């Protein structure tokens, strides 16, 4: 295990992490599991990304590769993860699985996803009762890692990627749920070759609560400061507005266009980042000449006033599709799946057995 600071990102293996920055309580940082460590009957393969409220791991469970999400210690982090798992469970039980959202798995062996059972698990680790849930593995990496390696992607990859992420947020909004914490850290992505298009998974659902739950569920710390909407910076519960999620989507689009975050956050404390947001001291939009329409979409989405933005994720998707078109569909493989092959073999063997019986016992066989 190692400690990972959620503010300055320093790490230490012996659980004695200390930071010289006065704003950084590094000694209170959560621990992150390493390869080969166990959470109950789940073996860790590697950490994928550390968020402010949870850690996402690649793991194995009953010889199957899965993704494991573990909430950091703390009541607010625990409740946030529980709401997230319950949202995903209700989506699946309603036969409404969204292709850009995680597909939940039962937390324990011999359990199922149902209204009568909790969709999350609990485990004691180093004296802390931790909450977790499992979902199907996704062949991709955090968008943050992708844009660190390649800050400016092909523009159509940018557009299709944002359409996909925005579609997932639009689905949440259709269920009356808010996210409020969209950033490159919350998205997993891979790039297919044929057709050449991004495939994404919105692996974190943010605050994951409805308008009625927002007052009691809200806490600002879990949102990365540089991706915090202006209306979320004040104290107390924020207003319930889908336009707040449009701001988060707009910030990611803005970053993908200019090649760096709209608000610089590396080596900056939270207060400095919040001040920059309130003063609109953001990176200059440098794509207005070669991509005026797309740049305009991004700038409108990150308007300081919520009323000047697109009012929901569906409007944002429609604007992007008007320029980029629909996301290219995944090509169906011409090679039949393993289940199809096994069923075909079983049918052929059954037919062969029946034919053998007929031949053996037919009157002319005597």
XYZ file of C-alpha atoms in Angstrom:
366
model
C 0.000 0.000 0.000
C 0.999 3.624 -0.417
C -0.413 6.958 0.589
C -1.483 9.276 -2.222
C -2.193 12.933 -1.481
C -5.408 14.160 -3.082
C -4.126 17.743 -3.255
C -0.430 17.732 -4.154
C -0.361 14.159 -5.588
C 2.734 13.175 -3.590
C 3.040 9.502 -2.668
C 4.837 7.533 0.026
C 5.027 3.795 0.652
C 5.366 3.670 4.441
C 2.191 5.599 5.362
C 4.218 8.571 6.671
C 3.429 11.059 3.944
C 4.225 14.686 4.716
C 4.034 17.811 2.583
C 5.723 21.155 3.195
C 2.814 23.077 1.648
C 0.720 24.692 4.388
C -2.532 24.094 2.508
C -1.876 20.366 2.113
C -2.777 17.940 4.948
C -0.842 15.095 3.283
C -0.703 13.004 6.456
C -4.488 12.554 6.174
C -4.241 11.114 2.676
C -5.914 7.770 1.890
C -3.982 4.614 1.076
C -3.945 3.096 -2.395
C -3.528 -0.627 -3.008
C -0.820 -2.082 -5.256
C -0.502 -5.112 -7.509
C -1.156 -8.416 -5.735
C -2.959 -6.969 -2.706
C -6.419 -8.237 -1.836
C -9.791 -6.711 -0.950
C -11.692 -9.725 0.334
C -11.643 -12.179 -2.586
C -10.716 -9.458 -5.084
C -7.084 -9.226 -6.194
C -5.704 -5.870 -7.276
C -4.021 -5.734 -10.691
C -3.254 -2.004 -10.720
C -4.720 1.373 -9.731
C -6.156 3.138 -12.768
C -6.831 6.589 -11.351
C -7.144 8.246 -7.946
C -10.065 10.635 -7.602
C -10.788 12.862 -4.637
C -13.573 10.596 -3.421
C -12.511 7.124 -4.613
C -9.905 4.986 -6.354
C -10.573 2.989 -9.503
C -8.650 -0.285 -9.844
C -8.279 -2.997 -12.413
C -8.734 -6.253 -10.518
C -9.623 -9.931 -10.774
C -12.644 -11.511 -9.101
C -13.292 -15.233 -9.436
C -10.743 -15.404 -12.289
C -12.549 -12.621 -14.167
C -11.079 -9.198 -14.954
C -13.233 -6.463 -13.427
C -13.032 -2.827 -12.366
C -13.175 -2.114 -8.651
C -14.119 1.274 -7.231
C -13.322 1.931 -3.579
C -14.514 5.030 -1.730
C -12.002 6.919 0.389
C -12.707 6.925 4.142
C -15.319 9.475 5.146
C -19.100 9.548 5.383
C -19.579 11.821 2.372
C -17.387 9.672 0.124
C -19.192 6.527 1.250
C -22.660 7.955 0.619
C -21.618 9.278 -2.791
C -20.389 5.834 -3.865
C -23.580 4.196 -2.582
C -25.743 6.573 -4.646
C -23.598 5.878 -7.691
C -23.975 2.103 -7.320
C -27.718 2.401 -6.745
C -28.127 4.531 -9.879
C -26.289 1.929 -11.972
C -28.302 -0.913 -10.431
C -31.625 0.783 -11.096
C -30.547 1.490 -14.676
C -29.783 -2.187 -15.291
C -32.844 -3.543 -13.527
C -34.913 -1.258 -15.738
C -33.291 -2.800 -18.835
C -31.921 0.626 -19.721
C -28.167 0.007 -19.715
C -26.452 3.009 -21.303
C -23.493 2.118 -23.507
C -21.320 4.899 -22.074
C -21.969 4.062 -18.407
C -20.520 1.218 -16.293
C -22.243 -2.161 -16.223
C -22.543 -3.044 -12.554
C -21.614 -6.493 -11.189
C -22.699 -8.112 -7.898
C -20.228 -7.247 -5.101
C -19.999 -10.759 -3.680
C -20.031 -14.349 -4.884
C -23.481 -15.960 -4.989
C -25.280 -12.599 -4.969
C -27.324 -10.902 -7.660
C -28.347 -7.392 -8.542
C -31.834 -6.819 -7.164
C -33.841 -4.255 -5.259
C -33.590 -6.488 -2.189
C -29.771 -6.570 -2.104
C -27.221 -3.790 -1.808
C -25.315 -3.165 -5.072
C -22.132 -2.303 -3.155
C -19.881 -4.198 -0.789
C -18.072 -3.445 2.477
C -14.645 -4.472 3.717
C -12.447 -3.499 6.681
C -8.962 -2.385 5.626
C -6.388 -0.981 8.074
C -9.118 -0.244 10.578
C -11.333 1.588 8.066
C -14.685 0.273 6.879
C -14.497 0.830 3.116
C -17.304 0.711 0.600
C -16.816 -0.560 -2.949
C -18.583 -1.798 -6.036
C -17.603 -3.799 -9.104
C -18.335 -3.244 -12.762
C -17.346 -4.818 -16.066
C -13.829 -4.047 -17.255
C -13.406 -1.558 -20.075
C -10.518 -1.611 -22.527
C -9.395 1.987 -22.179
C -7.363 4.455 -20.134
C -8.173 7.711 -18.336
C -8.695 10.644 -20.661
C -6.251 12.566 -18.457
C -3.482 10.125 -19.408
C -4.429 10.327 -23.091
C -4.246 14.106 -23.302
C -1.056 14.178 -21.235
C 0.566 12.075 -23.974
C -1.215 13.852 -26.851
C -2.628 17.239 -25.763
C -4.392 17.944 -29.064
C -6.293 15.048 -30.569
C -7.690 14.883 -34.102
C -10.645 17.244 -34.127
C -13.187 14.569 -35.083
C -11.943 12.391 -32.228
C -12.499 15.391 -29.962
C -16.033 15.895 -31.241
C -17.104 12.253 -31.093
C -15.526 11.824 -27.678
C -17.466 14.789 -26.309
C -20.701 13.628 -27.934
C -20.304 10.264 -26.211
C -19.554 11.719 -22.772
C -22.343 14.277 -23.115
C -24.788 11.519 -24.090
C -24.009 9.715 -20.826
C -24.590 12.936 -18.862
C -27.812 13.524 -20.820
C -29.018 10.088 -19.724
C -28.307 10.977 -16.082
C -30.222 14.214 -16.526
C -33.155 12.333 -18.055
C -33.383 10.482 -14.733
C -33.280 13.731 -12.777
C -29.705 13.193 -11.613
C -26.835 15.694 -11.517
C -23.101 15.073 -11.967
C -21.354 18.394 -11.163
C -17.804 16.937 -11.307
C -17.056 16.238 -14.983
C -13.342 16.255 -15.828
C -10.852 14.209 -17.907
C -10.253 12.129 -14.769
C -13.811 10.766 -14.824
C -13.665 9.418 -18.394
C -12.027 6.272 -19.767
C -11.312 6.150 -23.505
C -9.822 3.971 -26.211
C -9.482 4.592 -29.941
C -10.659 1.988 -32.431
C -8.991 1.661 -35.840
C -11.908 0.544 -38.005
C -13.739 2.839 -37.889
C -11.270 5.321 -36.407
C -13.326 6.600 -33.481
C -13.091 6.971 -29.695
C -15.029 4.663 -27.370
C -15.655 6.085 -23.926
C -16.940 5.155 -20.496
C -18.058 7.757 -17.967
C -16.786 5.767 -15.005
C -17.664 8.311 -12.312
C -21.155 9.747 -11.842
C -20.182 12.730 -9.706
C -22.574 13.730 -6.933
C -25.126 11.270 -8.416
C -28.171 12.740 -6.728
C -31.483 14.362 -7.596
C -32.709 17.891 -6.899
C -34.381 16.799 -3.655
C -31.190 15.085 -2.443
C -28.778 17.844 -3.418
C -29.063 19.914 -0.250
C -28.084 17.032 2.052
C -25.672 15.268 -0.328
C -23.526 18.129 -1.611
C -19.877 18.564 -0.617
C -17.433 20.500 -2.761
C -14.145 18.753 -2.007
C -14.754 15.792 -4.330
C -14.849 18.106 -7.387
C -11.441 18.968 -8.855
C -11.083 22.758 -8.354
C -10.156 23.527 -11.985
C -13.392 21.842 -13.146
C -15.691 23.521 -10.621
C -18.453 25.717 -12.013
C -18.578 29.278 -10.584
C -21.955 28.636 -8.945
C -20.446 25.706 -6.996
C -17.700 27.733 -5.357
C -19.828 29.456 -2.726
C -20.713 27.877 0.588
C -23.867 25.868 1.055
C -25.853 23.729 -1.349
C -25.558 24.790 -5.005
C -28.529 25.510 -7.275
C -30.038 22.542 -9.083
C -29.250 23.231 -12.727
C -28.407 21.003 -15.656
C -26.464 23.961 -17.063
C -23.863 23.334 -14.343
C -23.049 19.994 -15.959
C -22.866 21.710 -19.348
C -20.124 23.898 -17.856
C -18.132 20.765 -16.938
C -18.582 19.343 -20.419
C -17.572 22.670 -21.904
C -14.358 22.770 -19.844
C -13.308 19.353 -21.152
C -14.080 20.400 -24.746
C -12.198 23.666 -24.193
C -9.155 21.751 -22.930
C -9.209 19.310 -25.836
C -9.313 22.216 -28.294
C -6.549 24.411 -26.852
C -4.319 21.569 -25.644
C -4.210 22.569 -21.960
C -6.692 23.035 -19.106
C -8.841 26.141 -19.191
C -7.644 26.889 -15.660
C -4.094 25.995 -14.632
C -4.105 23.862 -11.502
C -0.748 22.091 -11.201
C 1.120 23.220 -8.053
C -1.743 25.571 -7.159
C -3.851 25.396 -4.034
C -7.624 25.185 -4.239
C -8.215 28.803 -3.219
C -5.998 30.150 -6.007
C -7.807 28.043 -8.609
C -11.221 29.174 -7.343
C -10.080 32.799 -7.537
C -8.941 32.308 -11.140
C -12.355 30.847 -12.036
C -14.254 33.714 -10.461
C -12.034 36.222 -12.323
C -12.367 34.216 -15.577
C -8.568 34.082 -15.755
C -8.536 31.136 -18.146
C -6.343 29.979 -21.003
C -6.982 31.888 -24.213
C -9.118 30.117 -26.805
C -6.714 29.708 -29.750
C -8.981 27.794 -32.170
C -11.361 30.577 -33.147
C -9.821 30.975 -36.606
C -9.493 27.360 -37.774
C -12.525 25.993 -35.881
C -14.796 28.983 -35.237
C -18.028 27.010 -34.803
C -16.585 24.453 -32.374
C -14.694 27.139 -30.451
C -17.941 29.077 -30.114
C -19.683 25.984 -28.696
C -16.935 25.578 -26.076
C -16.897 29.261 -25.115
C -20.678 29.377 -24.748
C -20.675 26.222 -22.614
C -18.205 27.752 -20.139
C -20.047 31.051 -19.784
C -19.817 32.491 -16.291
C -23.588 32.916 -16.134
C -25.557 29.608 -16.250
C -28.345 31.250 -18.263
C -25.972 31.916 -21.173
C -24.902 28.285 -21.510
C -26.699 25.413 -23.206
C -29.349 24.526 -20.658
C -28.834 20.756 -20.654
C -26.582 18.074 -22.069
C -28.992 17.207 -24.888
C -28.675 20.731 -26.321
C -24.896 20.410 -26.091
C -24.979 17.041 -27.918
C -27.183 18.451 -30.678
C -24.800 21.358 -31.274
C -21.822 19.016 -31.541
C -23.640 16.545 -33.793
C -24.567 19.417 -36.077
C -20.864 19.856 -36.770
C -19.344 16.376 -36.332
C -22.281 14.106 -37.142
C -23.108 10.921 -35.242
C -20.379 8.862 -33.578
C -19.411 6.046 -35.994
C -20.937 2.759 -34.886
C -18.789 -0.149 -33.789
C -18.409 -2.642 -36.621
C -19.909 -6.021 -35.940
C -17.294 -8.736 -36.066
C -17.629 -11.292 -38.839
C -16.123 -13.870 -36.518
C -18.913 -15.486 -34.462
C -18.699 -15.202 -30.697
C -17.566 -18.107 -28.539
C -21.125 -18.648 -27.290
C -22.411 -18.838 -30.867
C -19.701 -21.355 -31.797
C -20.467 -23.515 -28.750
C -24.208 -23.463 -29.441
C -23.608 -24.404 -33.088
C -21.326 -27.294 -32.088
C -23.885 -28.521 -29.552
C -26.664 -28.429 -32.154
C -24.534 -30.298 -34.716
C -23.560 -32.942 -32.166
C -27.214 -33.362 -31.213
C -28.246 -33.726 -34.844
C -25.456 -36.196 -35.432
C -26.578 -38.287 -32.465
C -30.191 -38.308 -33.682
C -29.118 -39.337 -37.212
C -26.972 -42.122 -35.753
C -29.961 -43.424 -33.773
C -32.181 -43.351 -36.838
C -29.648 -45.235 -38.899
C -29.074 -47.800 -36.155
C -32.686 -48.609 -35.427
C -34.317 -48.028 -38.848
C -36.038 -51.105 -40.392
C -33.579 -51.303 -43.277
C -30.671 -51.573 -40.829
C -31.716 -55.124 -39.906
